[in-house]
CSV table of C-alpha atoms in Angstrom, one decimal:
chain,number,residue,atom,x,y,z
A,1,SER,CA,-93.3,44.1,44.6
A,2,GLY,CA,-89.9,45.6,45.3
A,3,HIS,CA,-88.8,42.8,47.5
A,4,ILE,CA,-85.9,40.5,46.5
A,5,ALA,CA,-85.8,37.2,48.2
A,6,CYS,CA,-82.4,35.5,48.7
A,7,SER,CA,-81.7,32.9,51.3
A,8,GLU,CA,-84.9,34.0,53.0
A,9,LYS,CA,-83.6,37.5,53.3
A,10,ARG,CA,-85.3,40.7,51.9
A,11,THR,CA,-83.0,43.5,50.8
A,12,TYR,CA,-85.5,46.3,51.5
A,13,HIS,CA,-85.7,45.1,55.1
A,14,LEU,CA,-81.9,44.7,55.4
A,15,LEU,CA,-81.5,48.4,54.6
A,16,SER,CA,-84.0,49.6,57.2
A,17,THR,CA,-84.0,47.2,60.2
A,18,VAL,CA,-82.2,47.9,63.5
A,19,GLU,CA,-83.0,45.7,66.5
A,20,THR,CA,-83.1,48.6,69.0
A,21,VAL,CA,-85.8,50.4,67.2
A,22,GLY,CA,-88.3,47.4,66.7
A,23,PRO,CA,-91.5,49.4,67.2
A,24,TYR,CA,-90.4,52.1,64.8
A,25,TYR,CA,-89.4,49.5,62.3
A,26,ALA,CA,-92.7,47.8,62.5
A,27,ARG,CA,-94.6,51.1,61.9
A,28,TRP,CA,-92.2,51.9,59.1
A,29,LEU,CA,-92.9,48.7,57.2
A,30,GLN,CA,-96.6,49.1,57.7
A,31,ARG,CA,-96.5,52.5,56.1
A,32,PHE,CA,-93.8,51.6,53.4
A,33,PRO,CA,-94.0,47.8,52.9
A,34,ASP,CA,-91.6,47.8,49.9
A,35,TRP,CA,-89.4,49.9,47.6
A,36,ASP,CA,-92.3,51.1,45.5
A,37,ALA,CA,-94.3,52.3,48.4
A,38,LEU,CA,-91.3,54.2,49.7
A,39,ALA,CA,-90.4,55.7,46.4
A,40,ALA,CA,-93.9,56.9,45.8
A,41,ALA,CA,-94.3,58.6,49.2
A,42,PRO,CA,-93.7,62.4,49.6
A,43,LEU,CA,-90.6,63.2,51.6
A,44,ASP,CA,-92.7,64.8,54.3
A,45,ASP,CA,-94.4,61.5,55.0
A,46,VAL,CA,-91.1,59.7,55.1
A,47,LEU,CA,-89.6,62.3,57.6
A,48,LEU,CA,-92.8,62.1,59.7
A,49,ALA,CA,-92.6,58.3,59.8
A,50,TRP,CA,-88.9,58.6,60.9
A,51,GLU,CA,-89.7,61.2,63.6
A,52,GLY,CA,-88.0,60.3,67.0
A,53,LEU,CA,-85.2,58.3,65.6
A,54,GLY,CA,-82.7,61.1,64.8
A,55,TYR,CA,-80.2,60.9,62.0
A,56,TYR,CA,-82.8,62.2,59.5
A,57,SER,CA,-80.3,62.0,56.7
A,58,ARG,CA,-80.8,58.3,56.8
A,59,ALA,CA,-84.5,58.7,56.1
A,60,ARG,CA,-83.8,61.0,53.2
A,61,ASN,CA,-81.1,58.6,51.8
A,62,LEU,CA,-83.6,55.7,52.0
A,63,HIS,CA,-86.1,57.8,50.2
A,64,ARG,CA,-83.6,58.7,47.5
A,65,THR,CA,-82.4,55.1,47.3
A,66,ALA,CA,-86.0,53.8,46.8
A,67,ARG,CA,-86.4,56.2,43.9
A,68,ALA,CA,-83.1,55.3,42.4
A,69,VAL,CA,-84.0,51.5,42.7
A,70,ARG,CA,-87.3,52.3,40.9
A,71,GLU,CA,-85.9,54.6,38.2
A,72,ARG,CA,-82.4,53.1,37.5
A,73,HIS,CA,-82.7,49.4,38.5
A,74,GLY,CA,-86.2,48.4,37.5
A,75,GLY,CA,-87.5,48.2,41.1
A,76,GLU,CA,-84.9,45.6,42.1
A,77,LEU,CA,-81.9,46.3,44.3
A,78,PRO,CA,-78.6,45.6,42.5
A,79,ALA,CA,-76.4,42.8,43.8
A,80,ASP,CA,-73.2,44.2,42.7
A,81,PRO,CA,-71.3,46.0,45.5
A,82,ALA,CA,-70.0,48.7,43.1
A,83,ALA,CA,-73.6,49.4,42.0
A,84,LEU,CA,-74.8,49.4,45.6
A,85,ARG,CA,-72.2,52.1,46.5
A,86,THR,CA,-73.7,54.4,43.9
A,87,LEU,CA,-76.9,54.6,45.9
A,88,PRO,CA,-77.4,57.5,48.4
A,89,GLY,CA,-76.0,56.8,51.8
A,90,VAL,CA,-74.5,53.4,50.8
A,91,GLY,CA,-70.9,53.0,51.7
A,92,GLU,CA,-68.4,50.1,51.9
A,93,TYR,CA,-70.1,48.5,55.0
A,94,THR,CA,-73.7,48.7,53.8
A,95,ALA,CA,-72.8,47.5,50.4
A,96,GLY,CA,-70.9,44.5,51.8
A,97,ALA,CA,-73.6,43.7,54.3
A,98,VAL,CA,-76.3,43.7,51.6
A,99,ALA,CA,-74.2,41.9,49.0
A,100,SER,CA,-73.3,39.1,51.3
A,101,ILE,CA,-76.4,38.7,53.5
A,102,ALA,CA,-79.1,39.2,50.7
A,103,PHE,CA,-77.3,37.9,47.7
A,104,GLY,CA,-74.7,35.5,49.1
A,105,LEU,CA,-71.8,37.2,47.5
A,106,PRO,CA,-68.3,36.8,49.2
A,107,VAL,CA,-67.9,40.4,50.1
A,108,PRO,CA,-66.7,41.5,53.6
A,109,ALA,CA,-68.7,43.8,55.8
A,110,VAL,CA,-66.6,45.7,58.3
A,111,ASP,CA,-68.4,47.9,60.9
A,112,GLY,CA,-67.0,49.0,64.3
A,113,ASN,CA,-67.7,45.6,65.9
A,114,VAL,CA,-65.9,43.7,63.2
A,115,ARG,CA,-63.0,46.2,63.3
A,116,ARG,CA,-62.5,45.4,66.9
A,117,VAL,CA,-62.8,41.6,66.5
A,118,LEU,CA,-60.2,41.6,63.6
A,119,ALA,CA,-57.8,43.9,65.5
A,120,ARG,CA,-57.8,41.6,68.5
A,121,LEU,CA,-57.9,38.4,66.6
A,122,LEU,CA,-54.8,39.5,64.6
A,123,ASP,CA,-53.3,41.8,67.2
A,124,LEU,CA,-53.4,44.9,65.0
A,125,ALA,CA,-52.5,48.1,66.9
A,126,ARG,CA,-54.0,50.8,64.6
A,127,PRO,CA,-55.3,49.0,61.4
A,128,THR,CA,-56.3,51.2,58.5
A,129,PRO,CA,-59.7,50.6,56.8
A,130,ALA,CA,-58.0,49.1,53.8
A,131,GLN,CA,-56.0,46.7,55.9
A,132,LEU,CA,-59.2,45.6,57.8
A,133,ARG,CA,-61.1,45.0,54.5
A,134,ARG,CA,-58.2,42.9,53.2
A,135,GLU,CA,-58.0,40.8,56.3
A,136,ALA,CA,-61.9,40.4,56.5
A,137,ALA,CA,-61.9,39.3,52.9
A,138,ARG,CA,-59.1,36.8,53.6
A,139,LEU,CA,-60.9,35.3,56.5
A,140,LEU,CA,-64.4,35.3,54.9
A,141,ASP,CA,-66.2,32.0,54.4
A,142,PRO,CA,-67.0,32.0,50.7
A,143,GLU,CA,-69.7,29.4,51.2
A,144,ARG,CA,-71.7,31.3,53.8
A,145,PRO,CA,-70.5,34.9,53.5
A,146,GLY,CA,-73.7,36.5,55.0
A,147,ASP,CA,-73.7,34.2,58.0
A,148,HIS,CA,-70.0,34.8,58.5
A,149,ASN,CA,-70.4,38.6,58.4
A,150,GLU,CA,-73.4,38.5,60.7
A,151,ALA,CA,-71.5,36.3,63.1
A,152,MET,CA,-68.6,38.6,63.2
A,153,MET,CA,-70.9,41.6,63.9
A,154,GLU,CA,-72.6,39.7,66.7
A,155,LEU,CA,-69.3,38.5,68.2
A,156,GLY,CA,-68.2,42.1,68.5
A,157,ALA,CA,-71.5,43.3,69.8
A,158,THR,CA,-72.0,40.6,72.5
A,159,ILE,CA,-68.6,39.0,73.4
A,160,CYS,CA,-65.6,41.0,72.1
A,161,THR,CA,-67.0,44.2,73.5
A,162,PRO,CA,-64.9,47.4,73.9
A,163,ARG,CA,-64.7,47.0,77.7
A,164,ALA,CA,-64.7,43.8,79.7
A,165,PRO,CA,-64.7,41.4,76.8
A,166,ARG,CA,-65.8,37.9,77.7
A,167,CYS,CA,-62.8,36.1,76.3
A,168,GLY,CA,-63.7,32.9,78.3
A,169,GLU,CA,-66.8,32.6,76.2
A,170,CYS,CA,-65.3,33.5,72.9
A,171,PRO,CA,-65.6,30.8,70.2
A,172,VAL,CA,-62.4,32.0,68.5
A,173,ALA,CA,-60.3,32.5,71.7
A,174,ALA,CA,-57.9,29.7,70.8
A,175,TRP,CA,-56.9,31.7,67.6
A,176,CYS,CA,-56.8,35.2,69.2
A,177,ALA,CA,-53.3,36.7,68.9
A,178,ALA,CA,-54.1,39.6,71.2
A,179,LEU,CA,-55.3,37.2,73.9
A,180,ALA,CA,-52.2,35.2,73.6
A,181,VAL,CA,-49.9,38.1,74.2
A,182,GLY,CA,-52.1,40.0,76.6
A,183,THR,CA,-52.9,43.0,74.5
A,184,VAL,CA,-56.8,42.6,74.2
A,185,ALA,CA,-57.5,45.7,76.2
A,186,LYS,CA,-55.2,47.7,73.9
A,187,ARG,CA,-56.7,46.6,70.6
A,188,PRO,CA,-57.6,48.2,68.3
A,189,GLY,CA,-56.0,51.2,69.8
A,190,ARG,CA,-57.6,54.5,70.6
A,191,ARG,CA,-58.6,56.8,67.9
A,192,PRO,CA,-57.5,60.4,68.1
A,193,ARG,CA,-59.7,62.4,70.4
A,194,ARG,CA,-62.1,64.9,68.9
A,195,GLY,CA,-61.9,68.4,69.9
A,196,PRO,CA,-64.5,70.0,72.2
A,197,VAL,CA,-68.0,69.9,70.8
A,198,PRO,CA,-69.0,73.5,69.9
A,199,ARG,CA,-72.0,75.1,71.6
A,200,VAL,CA,-74.4,77.1,69.6
A,201,ASP,CA,-77.3,79.3,70.7
A,202,TYR,CA,-80.4,79.9,68.5
A,203,SER,CA,-83.0,82.5,68.7
A,204,THR,CA,-86.3,80.7,68.0
A,205,LEU,CA,-89.3,82.7,66.8
A,206,VAL,CA,-92.7,81.5,68.1
A,207,ALA,CA,-94.9,83.8,66.0
A,208,ILE,CA,-98.6,83.7,66.9
A,209,ASP,CA,-101.3,85.5,64.8
A,210,PRO,CA,-104.6,86.9,66.1
A,211,ALA,CA,-106.3,83.5,65.5
A,212,ASP,CA,-103.8,81.8,67.8
A,213,ARG,CA,-102.1,80.1,64.8
A,214,ILE,CA,-98.4,79.5,65.1
A,215,LEU,CA,-95.8,79.8,62.3
A,216,LEU,CA,-93.7,76.9,61.1
A,217,ALA,CA,-91.0,77.1,58.4
A,218,ARG,CA,-89.3,74.4,56.4
A,219,ARG,CA,-85.5,74.0,56.7
A,220,PRO,CA,-83.4,74.1,53.5
A,221,GLU,CA,-83.0,70.9,51.5
A,222,GLU,CA,-79.4,70.6,52.3
A,223,GLY,CA,-77.5,70.6,55.7
A,224,LEU,CA,-78.5,69.9,59.2
A,225,LEU,CA,-82.2,68.6,59.6
A,226,ALA,CA,-82.7,69.2,55.9
A,227,GLY,CA,-86.3,69.5,54.7
A,228,MET,CA,-87.8,69.3,58.2
A,229,TRP,CA,-90.1,71.8,59.8
A,230,GLU,CA,-89.3,74.1,62.7
A,231,PHE,CA,-90.1,77.3,64.6
A,232,PRO,CA,-87.9,79.7,62.6
A,233,SER,CA,-84.5,79.8,64.2
A,234,GLY,CA,-81.3,81.6,63.7
A,235,GLU,CA,-77.9,81.4,65.4
A,236,VAL,CA,-77.1,84.3,67.7
A,237,CYS,CA,-73.6,85.3,69.0
A,238,GLU,CA,-74.8,85.5,72.7
A,239,PRO,CA,-78.0,84.3,74.5
A,240,ALA,CA,-78.7,87.6,76.2
A,241,PRO,CA,-82.5,88.1,76.3
A,242,ASP,CA,-82.4,91.4,74.3
A,243,THR,CA,-80.3,89.8,71.6
A,244,VAL,CA,-82.5,86.8,71.4
A,245,ALA,CA,-85.7,88.9,71.2
A,246,ARG,CA,-84.2,91.3,68.6
A,247,SER,CA,-83.3,88.4,66.4
A,248,ALA,CA,-86.7,86.9,66.7
A,249,LEU,CA,-88.4,90.1,65.7
A,250,GLN,CA,-86.0,90.5,62.7
A,251,ARG,CA,-86.8,86.9,61.7
A,252,LEU,CA,-90.6,87.7,61.8
A,253,ALA,CA,-89.9,90.5,59.3
A,254,ILE,CA,-88.7,87.9,56.8
A,255,PHE,CA,-92.3,86.5,56.6
A,256,GLY,CA,-93.7,90.0,55.9
A,257,ALA,CA,-95.0,90.6,59.4
A,258,CYS,CA,-94.4,92.9,62.4
A,259,GLY,CA,-94.9,91.8,66.0
A,260,ARG,CA,-95.1,92.9,69.5
A,261,ARG,CA,-95.0,91.5,73.1
A,262,ALA,CA,-91.9,89.4,73.0
A,263,GLU,CA,-92.0,86.9,75.8
A,264,HIS,CA,-89.3,84.3,76.5
A,265,LEU,CA,-90.1,80.6,77.1
A,266,ALA,CA,-87.8,78.1,78.8
A,267,SER,CA,-84.7,77.3,76.8
A,268,VAL,CA,-84.4,73.8,75.2
A,269,GLN,CA,-81.1,72.0,74.8
A,270,HIS,CA,-80.3,69.3,72.3
A,271,ALA,CA,-77.1,67.4,71.5
A,272,PHE,CA,-76.3,66.7,67.9
A,273,THR,CA,-73.3,64.5,67.0
A,274,HIS,CA,-71.2,67.5,66.1
A,275,LEU,CA,-72.6,70.3,68.2
A,276,ARG,CA,-74.7,71.2,71.4
A,277,ALA,CA,-77.6,73.5,70.5
A,278,THR,CA,-79.6,75.6,72.9
A,279,TYR,CA,-82.8,77.1,71.5
A,280,HIS,CA,-84.2,80.2,73.1
A,281,PRO,CA,-87.9,80.5,72.1
A,282,VAL,CA,-89.4,83.9,72.0
A,283,VAL,CA,-93.2,84.3,71.7
A,284,VAL,CA,-94.1,87.2,69.4
A,285,ARG,CA,-97.7,88.3,68.7
A,286,PHE,CA,-98.3,89.0,65.0
A,287,ASP,CA,-99.4,92.6,64.9
A,288,ARG,CA,-99.6,93.7,61.3
A,289,ALA,CA,-98.2,93.2,57.8
A,290,GLY,CA,-94.7,94.5,57.3
A,291,SER,CA,-92.6,95.7,54.5
A,292,ARG,CA,-90.1,92.9,54.4
A,293,THR,CA,-87.2,95.2,54.9
A,294,LEU,CA,-84.8,95.4,57.8
A,295,GLU,CA,-83.9,98.9,59.2
A,296,ARG,CA,-80.2,99.3,59.5
A,297,GLU,CA,-79.9,101.9,62.3
A,298,THR,CA,-76.2,102.6,61.6
A,299,GLU,CA,-76.6,103.2,57.9
A,300,GLY,CA,-79.9,105.0,58.0
A,301,HIS,CA,-81.7,103.0,55.3
A,302,ALA,CA,-83.9,99.9,55.0
A,303,GLU,CA,-82.3,96.7,53.5
A,304,PRO,CA,-84.5,94.2,51.6
A,305,LEU,CA,-84.7,90.8,53.3
A,306,ALA,CA,-84.0,87.4,51.8
A,307,PRO,CA,-87.0,85.5,50.4
A,308,ALA,CA,-89.1,83.8,53.0
A,309,PRO,CA,-88.7,80.0,53.2
A,310,GLU,CA,-91.7,77.7,52.7
A,311,HIS,CA,-93.9,78.2,55.8
A,312,ALA,CA,-97.3,77.5,57.2
A,313,TRP,CA,-99.6,79.0,59.9
A,314,ILE,CA,-101.1,76.1,61.8
A,315,ARG,CA,-103.1,75.4,65.1
A,316,SER,CA,-100.8,74.2,67.9
A,317,GLY,CA,-102.6,70.8,67.9
A,318,GLU,CA,-101.6,70.3,64.3
A,319,THR,CA,-97.9,70.0,64.8
A,320,ALA,CA,-98.2,66.2,64.8
A,321,GLY,CA,-98.7,66.5,61.1
A,322,TYR,CA,-95.4,68.1,60.4
A,323,ALA,CA,-91.9,66.4,60.7
A,324,LEU,CA,-90.4,68.3,63.6
A,325,PRO,CA,-87.0,67.5,65.1
A,326,VAL,CA,-86.9,66.4,68.7
A,327,ALA,CA,-85.9,69.9,70.0
A,328,GLN,CA,-88.7,71.5,68.0
A,329,GLN,CA,-91.2,69.1,69.4
A,330,LYS,CA,-90.2,70.2,73.0
A,331,ILE,CA,-90.7,73.8,71.9
A,332,ALA,CA,-94.1,72.9,70.5
A,333,ARG,CA,-95.1,71.5,73.9
A,334,LEU,CA,-94.0,74.7,75.6
A,335,VAL,CA,-96.0,76.8,73.1
A,336,GLU,CA,-99.1,74.7,73.7
A,337,ALA,CA,-98.8,75.1,77.4
A,338,TRP,CA,-98.2,78.9,76.9
A,339,LEU,CA,-101.4,79.2,74.7
A,340,LEU,CA,-103.5,77.3,77.3
A,341,LYS,CA,-102.2,79.6,80.0
A,342,ALA,CA,-102.8,82.7,77.9
A,343,GLY,CA,-106.3,81.5,77.2
A,344,ASP,CA,-107.1,81.2,80.9
A,345,GLN,CA,-106.2,84.8,81.6
């Protein structure tokens, strides 16, 4: 079936469950109850089921892992940590968690919570990942490694918290070196601050044809929001209305169309982990077929455009059937409201 039972744990569930997203998890398992179901599903279905959770690379990695489990491991997840680390998106922590919790192997699992517990327990100022793995392995209970790892994670999440740790309730306070010397608040030490998060502006084309269908395009298979659908967007050097509108009209030409009546909608902001994006949607009415060339005014000639990405013309009410990132969902709602208003005029 794709499930592997071990100490009443199931490895497929271990890779996908997160307490804070219970409703999503339940729907996910209803749609993809085991490795085989996930492996057989089209990527579009997987991304759509993941919609709203963010970190879409995790959904793609789960899908790739399911196919690797089916094709390379006979439908059963390998127990060996080294083999687990060859699967897409599986690193030291995930491999350790699965190997210990699902298979009962004495392998440490060090996440952020465990890092903090170990640093305080042993009074380590700025421990390296290798040092933490060594100490975690040294302290690991070989008889109950899964329970031990889960207990360490839970201890860090509920008692040994980053701020205001509840040392009076800690079951290992008597052995805590940092508590003994008064350095709990300083451990594990601050990581170097990241630089300022860059801000990026995007011109977003909302192309509408005479039948009031809207244009969606699929993003590339690699990079940010890979494989998802969007209103065609491109980075602009400045968010000036003329710049944004010109970029949108040029983007429409990629799809072999010319447009008119560029109208700006409200901007939409979204924070990614590594950048803050502002999307500037521009409604452009599809006017006629174009030549798929871009006129270069300064050079006096037309330059052929890059091939158009995979795209679809759909009704505004059909966007629910496409995996749209959160910011694009907000734009879709703006477009739907615009179409309703335009229909009343």
